[in-house]
Short mmCIF file of C-alpha atoms in Angstrom, two decimals:
data_model
loop_
_atom_site.label_atom_id
_atom_site.label_comp_id
_atom_site.label_asym_id
_atom_site.label_seq_id
_atom_site.Cartn_x
_atom_site.Cartn_y
_atom_site.Cartn_z
CA ALA A 1 -15.54 3.87 -35.71
CA LEU A 2 -18.67 2.31 -37.08
CA LYS A 3 -19.05 -0.45 -34.52
CA GLY A 4 -22.51 -0.15 -32.89
CA LYS A 5 -23.85 2.37 -35.39
CA SER A 6 -27.38 1.87 -36.75
CA VAL A 7 -27.53 1.05 -40.51
CA LEU A 8 -30.67 3.14 -40.48
CA ASP A 9 -28.61 6.35 -40.09
CA GLN A 10 -27.02 6.50 -43.58
CA GLU A 11 -25.91 10.18 -43.24
CA SER A 12 -24.14 9.58 -39.97
CA ILE A 13 -22.39 6.47 -41.28
CA ASP A 14 -21.28 8.28 -44.47
CA GLN A 15 -20.06 11.32 -42.52
CA ILE A 16 -17.88 9.07 -40.29
CA LEU A 17 -16.43 7.44 -43.43
CA ILE A 18 -15.53 10.89 -44.86
CA GLN A 19 -13.99 11.96 -41.70
CA LEU A 20 -11.98 8.67 -41.34
CA ASP A 21 -10.57 9.39 -44.84
CA GLY A 22 -9.85 13.03 -44.14
CA THR A 23 -8.83 14.08 -47.57
CA GLU A 24 -10.71 16.39 -50.01
CA ASN A 25 -10.83 13.72 -52.75
CA LYS A 26 -11.01 10.58 -50.60
CA SER A 27 -7.45 9.65 -51.65
CA ARG A 28 -6.57 7.95 -48.33
CA LEU A 29 -9.15 5.18 -48.07
CA GLY A 30 -10.38 5.61 -51.70
CA ALA A 31 -13.71 6.53 -53.02
CA ASN A 32 -14.54 2.96 -54.13
CA ALA A 33 -13.72 1.46 -50.74
CA ILE A 34 -15.86 4.10 -48.97
CA LEU A 35 -18.67 3.60 -51.47
CA ALA A 36 -18.76 -0.14 -50.76
CA VAL A 37 -19.41 0.50 -47.04
CA SER A 38 -21.98 3.19 -47.89
CA LEU A 39 -23.84 0.83 -50.29
CA ALA A 40 -23.66 -2.02 -47.85
CA THR A 41 -25.21 0.22 -45.23
CA ALA A 42 -28.21 1.05 -47.49
CA HIS A 43 -28.73 -2.57 -48.43
CA ALA A 44 -28.48 -3.77 -44.79
CA ALA A 45 -31.06 -1.12 -43.87
CA ALA A 46 -33.50 -2.12 -46.43
CA ASN A 47 -33.08 -5.84 -45.41
CA SER A 48 -33.62 -4.91 -41.75
CA LYS A 49 -36.95 -3.34 -42.68
CA ASN A 50 -37.76 -6.19 -45.07
CA ILE A 51 -38.44 -3.76 -48.04
CA PRO A 52 -36.95 -3.46 -51.40
CA LEU A 53 -34.01 -1.08 -51.69
CA PHE A 54 -35.87 1.48 -53.84
CA GLN A 55 -38.52 1.73 -51.16
CA TYR A 56 -35.84 2.47 -48.60
CA PHE A 57 -34.57 5.44 -50.67
CA ASN A 58 -38.11 6.75 -50.81
CA PRO A 59 -40.99 5.00 -48.96
CA THR A 60 -43.90 6.84 -50.65
CA SER A 61 -43.27 8.09 -54.14
CA PHE A 62 -41.60 6.23 -57.11
CA ASN A 63 -41.02 6.91 -60.80
CA PHE A 64 -39.59 4.57 -63.43
CA PRO A 65 -36.63 6.06 -65.34
CA VAL A 66 -36.59 6.30 -69.15
CA PRO A 67 -33.54 4.33 -70.24
CA MET A 68 -30.75 6.14 -72.14
CA MET A 69 -29.49 3.24 -74.15
CA ASN A 70 -26.01 3.55 -75.66
CA ILE A 71 -26.25 1.70 -79.03
CA ILE A 72 -23.23 3.11 -80.98
CA ASN A 73 -19.95 3.58 -79.14
CA GLY A 74 -17.10 5.82 -80.21
CA GLY A 75 -14.32 7.83 -78.61
CA GLU A 76 -12.47 6.29 -75.79
CA HIS A 77 -15.13 3.47 -75.42
CA ALA A 78 -14.25 1.91 -78.89
CA ASP A 79 -11.40 1.18 -81.24
CA ASN A 80 -12.96 3.07 -84.21
CA ASN A 81 -12.85 6.41 -85.86
CA ILE A 82 -16.03 8.07 -84.38
CA ASP A 83 -15.17 11.05 -82.11
CA ILE A 84 -18.46 11.35 -80.13
CA GLN A 85 -18.29 8.75 -77.37
CA GLU A 86 -21.97 7.64 -77.12
CA PHE A 87 -24.97 7.66 -79.38
CA MET A 88 -28.08 6.83 -77.27
CA ILE A 89 -31.76 6.30 -77.73
CA MET A 90 -34.56 7.21 -75.27
CA PRO A 91 -37.94 5.75 -75.78
CA ILE A 92 -39.83 8.65 -74.29
CA GLY A 93 -43.14 7.75 -75.85
CA ALA A 94 -43.50 4.30 -74.32
CA GLU A 95 -46.47 3.58 -72.05
CA ASN A 96 -44.26 1.83 -69.40
CA PHE A 97 -40.78 0.73 -68.73
CA SER A 98 -41.12 -2.71 -70.26
CA GLN A 99 -42.47 -1.28 -73.55
CA GLY A 100 -39.66 1.15 -73.60
CA MET A 101 -37.11 -1.64 -73.15
CA GLN A 102 -38.83 -3.65 -75.93
CA TRP A 103 -38.63 -0.77 -78.33
CA ALA A 104 -35.04 0.03 -77.48
CA THR A 105 -33.96 -3.62 -77.66
CA GLU A 106 -35.66 -4.09 -81.09
CA ILE A 107 -34.00 -0.88 -82.39
CA TYR A 108 -30.64 -2.13 -81.19
CA SER A 109 -31.26 -5.54 -82.90
CA ASP A 110 -32.27 -3.90 -86.15
CA LEU A 111 -29.25 -1.61 -85.99
CA LYS A 112 -27.06 -4.77 -86.00
CA LYS A 113 -28.77 -6.01 -89.13
CA ILE A 114 -28.23 -2.66 -90.86
CA LEU A 115 -24.52 -2.55 -89.99
CA HIS A 116 -24.14 -6.18 -91.13
CA LYS A 117 -25.82 -5.43 -94.49
CA LYS A 118 -23.41 -2.47 -95.03
CA GLY A 119 -20.43 -4.68 -94.33
CA LEU A 120 -19.64 -2.77 -91.12
CA SER A 121 -18.38 -4.25 -87.78
CA THR A 122 -20.93 -5.45 -85.28
CA SER A 123 -18.50 -5.86 -82.39
CA VAL A 124 -19.28 -3.96 -79.35
CA GLY A 125 -17.54 -1.34 -77.22
CA ASP A 126 -17.16 -0.91 -73.44
CA GLU A 127 -20.85 -0.37 -72.83
CA GLY A 128 -22.28 -2.75 -75.28
CA GLY A 129 -22.91 -0.45 -78.26
CA PHE A 130 -21.77 -1.29 -81.71
CA ALA A 131 -18.43 0.22 -82.70
CA PRO A 132 -18.16 0.43 -86.52
CA ASN A 133 -15.92 2.72 -88.45
CA LEU A 134 -18.20 5.41 -89.97
CA LYS A 135 -17.60 8.54 -92.13
CA SER A 136 -18.99 10.97 -89.55
CA ASN A 137 -20.95 11.45 -86.38
CA LYS A 138 -23.92 12.25 -88.69
CA GLU A 139 -23.80 8.86 -90.27
CA ALA A 140 -24.03 7.22 -86.81
CA ILE A 141 -27.21 9.27 -86.08
CA GLU A 142 -28.69 8.43 -89.50
CA LEU A 143 -28.14 4.71 -89.00
CA ILE A 144 -29.94 4.89 -85.73
CA ILE A 145 -32.85 6.85 -87.19
CA ARG A 146 -33.16 4.21 -89.87
CA ALA A 147 -33.38 1.51 -87.23
CA ILE A 148 -36.01 3.46 -85.29
CA GLN A 149 -38.10 3.86 -88.57
CA ASN A 150 -37.68 0.10 -89.42
CA ASN A 151 -39.63 -0.58 -86.12
CA ASN A 152 -42.54 1.68 -87.22
CA LEU A 153 -41.55 4.16 -84.45
CA ARG A 154 -41.27 8.00 -84.97
CA GLU A 155 -37.98 9.60 -84.32
CA GLY A 156 -38.47 12.78 -82.16
CA GLU A 157 -41.76 11.55 -80.77
CA ASP A 158 -41.58 7.85 -79.72
CA VAL A 159 -37.79 7.82 -79.47
CA VAL A 160 -35.34 10.58 -79.20
CA ILE A 161 -31.50 10.57 -79.51
CA ALA A 162 -29.01 11.51 -76.81
CA LEU A 163 -25.32 12.19 -77.20
CA ASP A 164 -22.36 11.92 -74.86
CA CYS A 165 -19.60 13.86 -76.61
CA ALA A 166 -17.01 13.37 -73.90
CA ALA A 167 -15.40 16.50 -75.43
CA THR A 168 -12.49 16.52 -73.06
CA GLU A 169 -11.17 13.49 -74.75
CA PHE A 170 -10.69 15.45 -78.05
CA TYR A 171 -9.97 18.94 -76.68
CA ARG A 172 -6.38 20.02 -76.77
CA ASN A 173 -4.88 23.63 -76.48
CA GLY A 174 -8.30 25.30 -76.95
CA ILE A 175 -9.30 23.23 -80.02
CA TYR A 176 -11.76 20.38 -80.45
CA HIS A 177 -10.17 17.90 -82.74
CA LEU A 178 -12.69 15.79 -84.70
CA GLN A 179 -10.16 13.35 -86.15
CA GLY A 180 -12.84 11.14 -87.72
CA GLU A 181 -13.99 14.13 -89.80
CA SER A 182 -10.55 15.81 -90.17
CA ALA A 183 -11.96 18.98 -88.51
CA GLU A 184 -10.37 21.32 -85.89
CA LEU A 185 -12.82 23.62 -84.27
CA ASN A 186 -12.59 26.33 -81.64
CA SER A 187 -15.34 26.59 -78.89
CA SER A 188 -17.77 28.71 -80.93
CA GLU A 189 -17.34 26.61 -84.01
CA PHE A 190 -17.92 23.42 -81.99
CA ILE A 191 -20.95 24.95 -80.42
CA LYS A 192 -22.23 25.67 -83.97
CA TYR A 193 -21.47 22.13 -84.91
CA LEU A 194 -23.55 20.76 -82.12
CA GLU A 195 -26.28 23.29 -82.88
CA THR A 196 -26.47 22.03 -86.46
CA LEU A 197 -26.73 18.45 -85.29
CA THR A 198 -29.54 19.32 -82.97
CA ASN A 199 -31.50 21.37 -85.57
CA GLN A 200 -31.10 18.58 -88.11
CA TYR A 201 -31.78 15.51 -85.89
CA PRO A 202 -34.14 14.76 -82.88
CA ILE A 203 -31.43 15.15 -80.29
CA SER A 204 -32.83 15.90 -76.88
CA SER A 205 -29.78 15.49 -74.59
CA ILE A 206 -26.04 16.38 -74.98
CA GLU A 207 -23.63 15.20 -72.26
CA ASP A 208 -20.22 16.78 -71.83
CA GLY A 209 -20.68 18.84 -74.95
CA MET A 210 -17.68 20.98 -74.05
CA ASP A 211 -14.34 20.25 -72.24
CA GLU A 212 -14.50 20.23 -68.49
CA SER A 213 -12.36 23.34 -68.21
CA ASP A 214 -13.97 25.35 -71.06
CA PHE A 215 -16.37 27.26 -68.85
CA ILE A 216 -16.98 29.95 -71.39
CA GLY A 217 -17.80 27.31 -73.90
CA TRP A 218 -20.28 25.67 -71.48
CA LYS A 219 -21.98 28.95 -70.83
CA ASP A 220 -22.21 29.76 -74.58
CA LEU A 221 -23.52 26.27 -75.25
CA ASN A 222 -26.15 26.72 -72.61
CA LYS A 223 -27.23 30.06 -74.13
CA ALA A 224 -27.36 28.44 -77.64
CA LEU A 225 -29.19 25.23 -76.79
CA GLY A 226 -30.30 25.24 -73.13
CA GLU A 227 -33.88 26.14 -73.96
CA LYS A 228 -34.36 23.17 -76.35
CA CYS A 229 -31.95 20.57 -75.25
CA GLN A 230 -30.81 18.84 -71.92
CA LEU A 231 -27.14 19.76 -71.39
CA VAL A 232 -25.57 17.34 -69.02
CA GLY A 233 -22.38 17.83 -66.90
CA ASP A 234 -20.38 14.61 -66.15
CA ASP A 235 -16.81 15.53 -66.26
CA LEU A 236 -17.87 19.02 -65.52
CA PHE A 237 -19.58 18.32 -62.23
CA VAL A 238 -18.30 14.83 -61.08
CA THR A 239 -21.30 14.45 -58.78
CA ASN A 240 -19.96 17.13 -56.48
CA VAL A 241 -22.22 19.74 -54.81
CA LEU A 242 -19.52 22.36 -55.00
CA GLU A 243 -18.98 21.90 -58.73
CA LEU A 244 -22.69 21.75 -59.24
CA GLN A 245 -23.21 24.98 -57.44
CA ARG A 246 -20.66 26.70 -59.61
CA GLY A 247 -22.56 25.38 -62.59
CA ILE A 248 -25.82 26.76 -61.28
CA ASP A 249 -24.30 30.11 -60.35
CA GLU A 250 -22.64 30.50 -63.81
CA SER A 251 -25.43 29.01 -65.88
CA LEU A 252 -23.11 26.36 -67.34
CA ALA A 253 -25.73 23.56 -67.93
CA ASN A 254 -29.21 22.39 -67.03
CA SER A 255 -28.53 18.72 -66.05
CA ILE A 256 -26.17 16.55 -64.07
CA LEU A 257 -24.96 12.95 -64.46
CA ILE A 258 -24.95 11.04 -61.17
CA LYS A 259 -22.25 8.51 -60.57
CA PHE A 260 -22.04 7.66 -56.88
CA ASN A 261 -18.46 6.34 -57.13
CA GLN A 262 -17.33 9.75 -58.31
CA ILE A 263 -18.25 11.26 -54.94
CA GLY A 264 -17.94 8.14 -52.71
CA THR A 265 -21.10 8.00 -50.50
CA LEU A 266 -24.81 7.67 -50.96
CA ALA A 267 -25.47 10.68 -48.64
CA GLU A 268 -23.32 12.95 -50.79
CA THR A 269 -24.95 11.59 -53.95
CA MET A 270 -28.47 12.35 -52.74
CA LYS A 271 -27.36 15.85 -51.61
CA THR A 272 -26.10 16.57 -55.08
CA ILE A 273 -29.40 15.36 -56.68
CA HIS A 274 -31.42 17.57 -54.16
CA LEU A 275 -29.39 20.57 -54.99
CA GLY A 276 -30.03 20.01 -58.81
CA ASN A 277 -33.72 19.56 -58.14
CA LEU A 278 -33.87 22.82 -56.11
CA ASN A 279 -32.37 24.59 -59.11
CA GLY A 280 -34.39 23.07 -62.01
CA PHE A 281 -31.59 20.63 -63.05
CA THR A 282 -32.55 17.20 -64.29
CA SER A 283 -30.50 14.32 -62.91
CA ILE A 284 -29.48 11.12 -64.69
CA ILE A 285 -28.41 8.02 -62.64
CA SER A 286 -25.46 6.45 -64.51
CA HIS A 287 -23.29 3.44 -64.63
CA ARG A 288 -19.54 3.50 -65.31
CA SER A 289 -17.60 2.03 -68.25
CA GLY A 290 -16.10 -0.50 -65.90
CA GLU A 291 -19.03 -2.10 -64.25
CA THR A 292 -20.15 -5.12 -62.29
CA GLU A 293 -23.59 -6.74 -62.09
CA ASP A 294 -24.48 -4.81 -59.02
CA SER A 295 -27.89 -3.27 -59.74
CA THR A 296 -28.10 -0.62 -56.89
CA ILE A 297 -28.34 2.22 -59.51
CA ALA A 298 -31.66 0.68 -60.71
CA ASP A 299 -33.23 0.92 -57.28
CA LEU A 300 -31.72 4.41 -56.78
CA SER A 301 -33.25 5.71 -60.01
CA VAL A 302 -36.76 4.36 -59.02
CA GLY A 303 -36.59 5.41 -55.40
CA LEU A 304 -35.31 8.96 -56.04
CA GLY A 305 -37.49 9.42 -59.11
CA THR A 306 -34.83 10.95 -61.30
CA GLY A 307 -36.63 9.97 -64.40
CA GLN A 308 -33.61 8.88 -66.38
CA ILE A 309 -31.05 6.08 -66.19
CA LYS A 310 -28.02 5.57 -68.30
CA THR A 311 -26.72 2.03 -68.22
CA GLY A 312 -25.56 0.99 -71.70
CA ALA A 313 -26.82 -1.25 -74.44
CA PRO A 314 -29.09 -4.32 -73.95
CA CYS A 315 -25.80 -6.31 -74.20
CA ARG A 316 -23.17 -7.67 -71.74
CA SER A 317 -24.42 -9.00 -68.33
CA ASP A 318 -23.01 -5.95 -66.38
CA ARG A 319 -25.36 -3.66 -68.30
CA VAL A 320 -28.44 -6.03 -68.65
CA ALA A 321 -28.44 -6.66 -64.84
CA LYS A 322 -29.72 -3.05 -64.28
CA TYR A 323 -32.47 -3.42 -66.87
CA ASN A 324 -33.48 -6.78 -65.44
CA ARG A 325 -33.75 -5.36 -62.01
CA LEU A 326 -35.98 -2.53 -63.34
CA LEU A 327 -38.14 -5.15 -65.11
CA TRP A 328 -38.48 -7.12 -61.86
CA ILE A 329 -39.50 -4.02 -59.90
CA GLU A 330 -42.08 -3.04 -62.54
CA ALA A 331 -43.46 -6.69 -62.50
CA GLU A 332 -43.73 -6.75 -58.64
CA GLU A 333 -44.90 -3.05 -58.23
CA SER A 334 -47.61 -2.59 -60.81
CA ASP A 335 -48.88 0.67 -59.28
CA LEU A 336 -45.57 2.62 -59.87
CA ASN A 337 -45.54 5.34 -62.46
CA PHE A 338 -43.34 5.42 -65.56
CA ALA A 339 -41.64 8.86 -65.93
CA ARG A 340 -42.87 9.73 -69.39
CA ASN A 341 -41.74 12.66 -71.57
CA VAL A 342 -39.22 13.86 -69.12
CA PHE A 343 -38.28 16.87 -71.25
CA ASN A 344 -41.85 18.34 -71.16
#
């Protein structure tokens, strides 16, 4: 069906792949198999034009993303007692991407020293962040703030904190079970818990703050924090335009996580980002927990100018490959802009 098709017609090829599969959730051919062809098409098209991949996605306008670097892992990503899945840092005050990477890497290195001094584990979780047993989610945040301060950086100004609660993982029968803190909270109580954290610490982004099916909770969370905090839907939206449209219509969030293997093709991915842009949603290009060294998402984040990329700690080659690709792009394309202060 694809024989003789031009690789320059991404949308047409992706549509053929969708039709060949013929199922609503790409269960016949599989989203990963479809995505492999979709990505190969984009790479082949860029090669045919002799341009870098990011320039193929957008030939005229580029932005570097601020990295969302996961430096403490909990939840399903680690064998420890922390309920929140990811504690991330974002160097929003950096002058350029390389400076932001330097700050983040030095904070990560200092955090290891802090954990070691406290006799805590410095082994890493699925995405390269440290995975110690801690007393609470607050303790994780406070350790990160200490590492920021140890590098003569200002929390809340130079570097902010982002959370991925992955709340679906600890939501059962209408209750959010924070086992690490021996707490059982209903939706309104968990929203208050997140509100307290956000008031107490420089948290600028919360991903999957509520369970994927707790729509009333999402709406109430957006009312409580949407004006001051990026509220990101991952499990909620699964990079799907229909799910995102529901979120827009019902005011469930103000940001979407973009994982192209959730939806299966680049064309659908870009449509989802475009829909978000039209409705004032921010978009975050993201890796997955199970990753390879493929760095396509680095080019995608620069070419589409989403302003944020989430791809783990500066540890493990599958995570570092994306950061290295961004550093290479910056070194080779000195006239590109770094997306600073994305929340302003």
